Tab-separated table of C-alpha atoms in Angstrom:
chain	number	residue	atom	x	y	z
Z	14	MET	CA	-9.894	47.194	42.831
Z	15	ARG	CA	-9.656	51.640	42.205
Z	16	GLY	CA	-7.153	51.641	38.891
Z	17	ARG	CA	-7.878	47.858	37.812
Z	18	LEU	CA	-9.491	47.205	35.216
Z	19	ILE	CA	-11.198	44.564	33.538
Z	20	ILE	CA	-10.061	42.019	30.632
Z	21	SER	CA	-13.390	43.742	28.289
Z	22	ARG	CA	-12.407	47.256	29.202
Z	23	PHE	CA	-9.483	46.850	28.730
Z	24	ALA	CA	-9.709	46.263	25.552
Z	25	VAL	CA	-11.919	48.755	24.842
Z	26	LEU	CA	-9.275	51.464	26.218
Z	27	THR	CA	-6.454	49.405	23.643
Z	28	GLY	CA	-8.250	48.669	20.966
Z	29	LEU	CA	-6.993	45.160	21.324
Z	30	SER	CA	-9.471	42.110	21.775
Z	31	PRO	CA	-9.812	40.010	24.448
Z	32	LYS	CA	-8.410	36.971	22.824
Z	33	THR	CA	-5.399	38.879	21.707
Z	34	LEU	CA	-4.837	40.198	25.065
Z	35	ARG	CA	-4.518	36.736	26.428
Z	36	TYR	CA	-2.445	35.134	23.789
Z	37	TYR	CA	-0.334	38.220	24.513
Z	38	ASP	CA	-1.121	37.037	28.596
Z	39	GLU	CA	0.322	33.737	27.349
Z	40	ILE	CA	3.698	34.627	25.404
Z	41	ASP	CA	4.614	36.963	28.522
Z	42	LEU	CA	4.116	40.151	26.318
Z	43	LEU	CA	1.607	41.950	27.900
Z	44	ARG	CA	0.838	40.527	31.428
Z	45	PRO	CA	-2.110	41.660	33.333
Z	46	ASP	CA	-1.227	43.381	36.560
Z	47	HIS	CA	-3.080	41.193	38.763
Z	48	ILE	CA	-5.084	37.777	38.016
Z	49	ASP	CA	-7.620	36.398	41.185
Z	50	GLU	CA	-6.559	32.857	41.507
Z	51	PRO	CA	-10.440	31.838	42.524
Z	52	THR	CA	-12.322	33.184	39.436
Z	53	GLY	CA	-9.131	33.602	37.238
Z	54	TYR	CA	-10.219	37.174	35.987
Z	55	ARG	CA	-7.780	39.241	34.751
Z	56	TYR	CA	-7.089	42.673	35.820
Z	57	TYR	CA	-5.539	45.374	33.978
Z	58	SER	CA	-4.039	48.763	36.173
Z	59	VAL	CA	-4.668	52.098	34.103
Z	60	GLY	CA	-0.799	52.308	33.677
Z	61	GLN	CA	-0.387	49.596	31.331
Z	62	VAL	CA	-3.262	51.201	28.855
Z	63	HIS	CA	-0.294	53.098	27.466
Z	64	LEU	CA	1.592	50.264	26.730
Z	65	ALA	CA	-1.170	48.741	25.296
Z	66	VAL	CA	-1.764	51.283	22.429
Z	67	GLN	CA	1.691	51.191	21.875
Z	68	VAL	CA	1.900	46.922	21.192
Z	69	ARG	CA	-0.791	47.263	18.957
Z	70	ARG	CA	0.672	50.404	16.809
Z	71	LEU	CA	3.994	48.723	16.495
Z	72	ARG	CA	1.612	45.781	15.394
Z	73	GLN	CA	-0.201	47.602	13.147
Z	74	LEU	CA	3.028	48.637	11.660
Z	75	GLY	CA	4.161	45.260	10.505
Z	76	LEU	CA	6.445	44.397	12.985
Z	77	PRO	CA	6.917	41.267	14.738
Z	78	LEU	CA	5.810	40.465	18.109
Z	79	GLU	CA	9.023	39.231	18.975
Z	80	GLU	CA	11.211	42.400	17.790
Z	81	ILE	CA	8.237	44.517	19.909
Z	82	ARG	CA	9.268	42.417	23.302
Z	83	GLN	CA	12.572	43.380	21.957
Z	84	MET	CA	11.351	47.253	22.249
Z	85	ILE	CA	9.726	46.151	25.678
Z	86	ASP	CA	12.808	44.825	26.905
Z	87	ARG	CA	15.431	46.900	26.030
Z	88	PRO	CA	14.429	50.650	25.592
Z	89	ASP	CA	17.323	52.372	24.490
Z	90	HIS	CA	17.016	49.808	21.213
Z	91	ALA	CA	14.349	50.946	20.017
Z	92	LYS	CA	15.391	53.341	17.021
Z	93	GLU	CA	17.782	50.930	16.557
Z	94	VAL	CA	14.842	47.742	15.838
Z	95	LEU	CA	12.656	50.221	14.298
Z	96	LEU	CA	15.014	51.755	11.486
Z	97	ARG	CA	15.476	47.955	11.182
Z	98	HIS	CA	11.503	47.271	10.151
Z	99	LYS	CA	11.686	50.470	7.637
Z	100	GLN	CA	14.412	49.346	5.831
Z	101	ARG	CA	12.381	46.039	5.392
Z	102	LEU	CA	9.257	47.612	4.625
Z	103	ARG	CA	11.075	49.257	2.233
Z	104	THR	CA	12.530	46.056	0.387
Z	105	GLU	CA	8.886	44.790	0.527
Z	106	ILE	CA	7.044	48.289	-0.669
Z	107	GLU	CA	9.567	47.644	-3.772
Z	108	SER	CA	9.052	43.937	-4.144
Z	109	ARG	CA	5.004	45.082	-4.481
Z	110	GLN	CA	5.398	47.527	-7.160
Z	111	GLN	CA	7.490	45.153	-9.468
Z	112	SER	CA	4.710	42.559	-8.897
Z	113	LEU	CA	2.414	45.428	-9.453
Z	114	THR	CA	4.452	46.748	-12.756
Z	115	HIS	CA	4.587	43.503	-14.220
Z	116	LEU	CA	1.072	42.432	-13.321
Z	117	HIS	CA	0.203	45.941	-15.262
Z	118	ARG	CA	2.248	44.747	-17.962
Z	119	LEU	CA	0.146	41.488	-17.882
Z	120	LEU	CA	-3.031	43.431	-18.333
Z	121	GLN	CA	-2.533	45.566	-21.175
Z	122	GLU	CA	-0.464	43.020	-23.444
Z	123	ASP	CA	-2.398	40.954	-26.315
Z	124	PRO	CA	-2.927	37.119	-25.807
Z	125	MET	CA	-0.015	35.236	-26.824
Z	126	GLU	CA	-0.457	33.689	-30.155
Z	127	TYR	CA	-0.077	30.248	-31.008
Z	128	ARG	CA	-0.086	27.822	-33.437
Z	129	ILE	CA	0.620	24.017	-34.222
Z	130	GLU	CA	3.859	24.003	-36.837
Z	131	GLN	CA	5.415	20.824	-37.859
Z	132	LEU	CA	9.406	22.200	-37.406
Z	133	PRO	CA	11.371	21.474	-40.604
Z	134	ALA	CA	14.790	19.018	-40.060
Z	135	LEU	CA	17.869	21.366	-40.029
Z	136	GLN	CA	21.913	21.414	-39.444
Z	137	THR	CA	23.268	22.781	-36.941
Z	138	LEU	CA	26.324	23.815	-34.915
Z	139	THR	CA	25.661	21.934	-31.287
Z	140	ILE	CA	27.017	22.634	-27.956
Z	141	ARG	CA	25.284	19.706	-26.011
Z	142	THR	CA	25.035	20.644	-21.807
Z	143	ARG	CA	23.668	20.227	-18.213
Z	144	LEU	CA	20.604	22.574	-16.963
Z	145	GLN	CA	20.816	22.451	-13.167
Z	146	PRO	CA	18.701	25.632	-12.177
Z	147	PRO	CA	19.073	28.240	-11.235
Z	148	HIS	CA	22.441	27.985	-13.855
Z	149	TYR	CA	20.229	29.670	-16.514
Z	150	GLU	CA	23.949	31.058	-17.763
Z	151	VAL	CA	24.651	28.158	-19.747
Z	152	ILE	CA	22.149	28.711	-22.250
Z	153	PRO	CA	23.740	32.536	-23.733
Z	154	GLU	CA	27.603	31.251	-22.459
Z	155	ALA	CA	27.060	28.729	-25.302
Z	156	LEU	CA	25.253	30.628	-27.649
Z	157	GLN	CA	27.912	33.001	-27.626
Z	158	GLU	CA	30.757	29.867	-27.990
Z	159	LEU	CA	28.529	29.509	-31.407
Z	160	MET	CA	28.377	32.977	-31.962
Z	161	ARG	CA	31.885	32.971	-32.342
Z	162	TYR	CA	32.692	29.576	-33.804
Z	163	LYS	CA	30.755	30.365	-36.773
Z	164	LYS	CA	32.069	34.557	-37.189
Z	165	ALA	CA	35.771	33.017	-37.492
Z	166	ARG	CA	34.597	29.768	-40.220
Z	167	GLY	CA	32.753	32.557	-42.189
Z	168	TYR	CA	29.502	30.473	-41.878
Z	169	THR	CA	26.091	31.253	-42.763
Z	170	ILE	CA	23.084	31.564	-40.719
Z	171	GLU	CA	20.101	29.510	-42.493
Z	172	ALA	CA	17.621	29.800	-39.164
Z	173	PRO	CA	17.036	31.960	-35.202
Z	174	SER	CA	19.251	30.161	-32.675
Z	175	PHE	CA	17.162	27.561	-30.655
Z	176	PHE	CA	17.595	25.098	-27.666
Z	177	VAL	CA	16.023	21.955	-27.037
Z	178	HIS	CA	15.254	20.510	-23.557
Z	179	HIS	CA	14.962	16.687	-23.098
Z	180	ASN	CA	12.999	14.603	-20.656
Z	181	ASP	CA	14.569	11.749	-21.442
Z	182	ASP	CA	17.519	11.839	-19.078
Z	183	HIS	CA	18.525	9.962	-15.873
Z	184	GLU	CA	21.804	11.926	-15.373
Z	185	GLU	CA	22.322	14.680	-13.341
Z	186	GLY	CA	21.074	17.636	-14.782
Z	187	SER	CA	18.461	17.757	-18.094
Z	188	LEU	CA	19.771	17.482	-21.356
Z	189	LEU	CA	20.222	20.846	-23.379
Z	190	GLU	CA	21.332	20.778	-27.024
Z	191	VAL	CA	22.089	24.936	-27.751
Z	192	CYS	CA	21.697	24.413	-32.088
Z	193	LEU	CA	22.415	27.562	-34.126
Z	194	PRO	CA	21.223	26.647	-37.369
Z	195	VAL	CA	23.877	26.693	-40.348
Z	196	ALA	CA	23.653	26.501	-44.669
Z	197	GLY	CA	26.625	24.419	-46.327
Z	198	HIS	CA	29.243	22.244	-45.858
Z	199	VAL	CA	30.478	22.506	-41.710
Z	200	GLU	CA	33.112	21.153	-39.564
Z	201	SER	CA	32.801	19.947	-35.413
Z	202	GLU	CA	35.327	21.255	-32.817
Z	203	GLY	CA	35.907	20.681	-29.111
Z	204	ARG	CA	32.592	20.383	-28.011
Z	205	ILE	CA	30.989	22.305	-31.131
Z	206	GLU	CA	29.220	19.319	-32.522
Z	207	VAL	CA	27.241	19.374	-36.069
Z	208	ARG	CA	23.833	17.391	-35.755
Z	209	THR	CA	20.288	17.388	-36.760
Z	210	PHE	CA	17.687	18.782	-35.547
Z	211	GLU	CA	15.028	16.565	-36.769
Z	212	GLY	CA	12.150	18.701	-36.569
Z	213	GLY	CA	9.037	17.721	-35.424
Z	214	ARG	CA	4.517	18.453	-34.827
Z	215	ALA	CA	4.453	20.969	-32.143
Z	216	PHE	CA	2.431	23.440	-30.393
Z	217	ILE	CA	3.591	26.855	-30.065
Z	218	GLY	CA	3.497	30.254	-28.168
Z	219	ARG	CA	4.534	33.321	-29.360
Z	220	PHE	CA	6.339	35.529	-25.762
Z	221	VAL	CA	7.442	38.852	-26.337
Z	222	GLY	CA	9.321	40.425	-23.661
Z	223	PRO	CA	12.662	39.750	-22.084
Z	224	TYR	CA	14.309	36.577	-22.087
Z	225	ASP	CA	13.539	36.659	-17.709
Z	226	LYS	CA	10.052	36.214	-18.655
Z	227	THR	CA	10.256	33.534	-20.701
Z	228	GLY	CA	10.139	31.119	-17.252
Z	229	ALA	CA	6.548	32.439	-16.463
Z	230	ALA	CA	5.668	31.987	-20.496
Z	231	TYR	CA	6.116	27.789	-20.537
Z	232	SER	CA	3.207	27.288	-18.081
Z	233	VAL	CA	0.490	29.687	-20.031
Z	234	VAL	CA	2.154	27.377	-23.329
Z	235	VAL	CA	0.923	23.865	-21.578
Z	236	GLU	CA	-2.080	25.152	-19.927
Z	237	GLU	CA	-3.355	26.758	-23.821
Z	238	ALA	CA	-1.790	23.102	-25.012
Z	239	LEU	CA	-3.756	21.388	-22.708
Z	240	ARG	CA	-7.190	23.105	-22.974
Z	241	ARG	CA	-7.245	21.953	-26.567
Z	242	GLY	CA	-6.649	18.844	-25.174
Z	243	LEU	CA	-3.212	18.422	-27.693
Z	244	SER	CA	-0.892	15.318	-26.340
Z	245	ILE	CA	2.176	16.921	-25.144
Z	246	THR	CA	5.532	14.659	-24.605
Z	247	GLY	CA	7.495	17.345	-22.410
Z	248	VAL	CA	10.758	17.921	-24.986
Z	249	THR	CA	10.314	21.891	-25.165
Z	250	ALA	CA	12.251	23.658	-27.581
Z	251	GLU	CA	12.871	27.758	-27.532
Z	252	PHE	CA	13.162	29.695	-30.641
Z	253	TYR	CA	15.136	33.071	-30.825
Z	254	VAL	CA	13.324	34.872	-33.316
Z	255	LYS	CA	14.049	38.458	-32.627
Z	256	SER	CA	16.527	38.646	-29.997
Z	257	VAL	CA	19.862	40.858	-29.484
Z	258	PRO	CA	20.721	41.130	-33.011
Z	259	ASP	CA	17.790	42.886	-33.930
Z	260	THR	CA	16.481	44.827	-31.084
Z	261	PRO	CA	18.345	46.914	-27.988
Z	262	ASN	CA	14.503	46.656	-26.188
Z	263	PRO	CA	14.350	43.557	-23.669
Z	264	GLU	CA	10.927	44.117	-24.282
Z	265	ALA	CA	10.821	44.076	-27.954
Z	266	TYR	CA	12.032	40.405	-27.724
Z	267	GLU	CA	10.247	37.860	-29.720
Z	268	THR	CA	10.571	33.603	-28.417
Z	269	ASP	CA	8.935	30.791	-29.770
Z	270	ILE	CA	8.123	28.591	-27.250
Z	271	ALA	CA	7.519	24.518	-28.417
Z	272	PHE	CA	6.044	21.862	-27.399
Z	273	PHE	CA	6.466	18.668	-29.089
Z	274	LEU	CA	3.665	16.811	-29.809
Z	275	ASN	CA	2.821	13.247	-29.861
């Protein structure tokens, strides 16, 4: 038995637990040099220590077992596998860094300001469209179309632009009304309608930051509304209080997220 190691001794020398070694045997990644048939004892050779240590180190680097198997079976492809994993790690690090930056920002931010308000009725130029995530571009596209129409007609904006997201529509996608409040006599054209936003009582949270972060703010606002015992209808509105025309810095955008109340 010279040169053979029982599994517990092999585990000590390689840093791999007996349980892990048994699993590697089962998946045919690292087979024992010899198995005693009467007892079922596994014996490893001294020469396998180096390979086992390499497997442990590669797993510590996060390499999947299947890629480790590729390196063992095709040593000439080992560098290619490692380079591929290196790029994967870089991508993961960048993603984690972005998450860390966002978390730091959340920890530094002041609590969101909340209020209950009776929103007034408004005359609006409106485009009704359908939202089918992840195609959120329909909102800025509609707003840009409304702004161009307002400018061409010389209409006066009366309040910040906004959109209303309904929840009682059962067709494909969900119904949005993208609205530009305007004063005086206005006319419809094409898909641009003159409509009245009825307003209503709403619970509102003001979010400060870029538009691509407003999605996460919705859950924060609704949780606060429910914490206060408020009964929401499910209809929401997003008011662009401070936006592109007001500041070049997306971090300074101010958006009111409103949940209408029963």
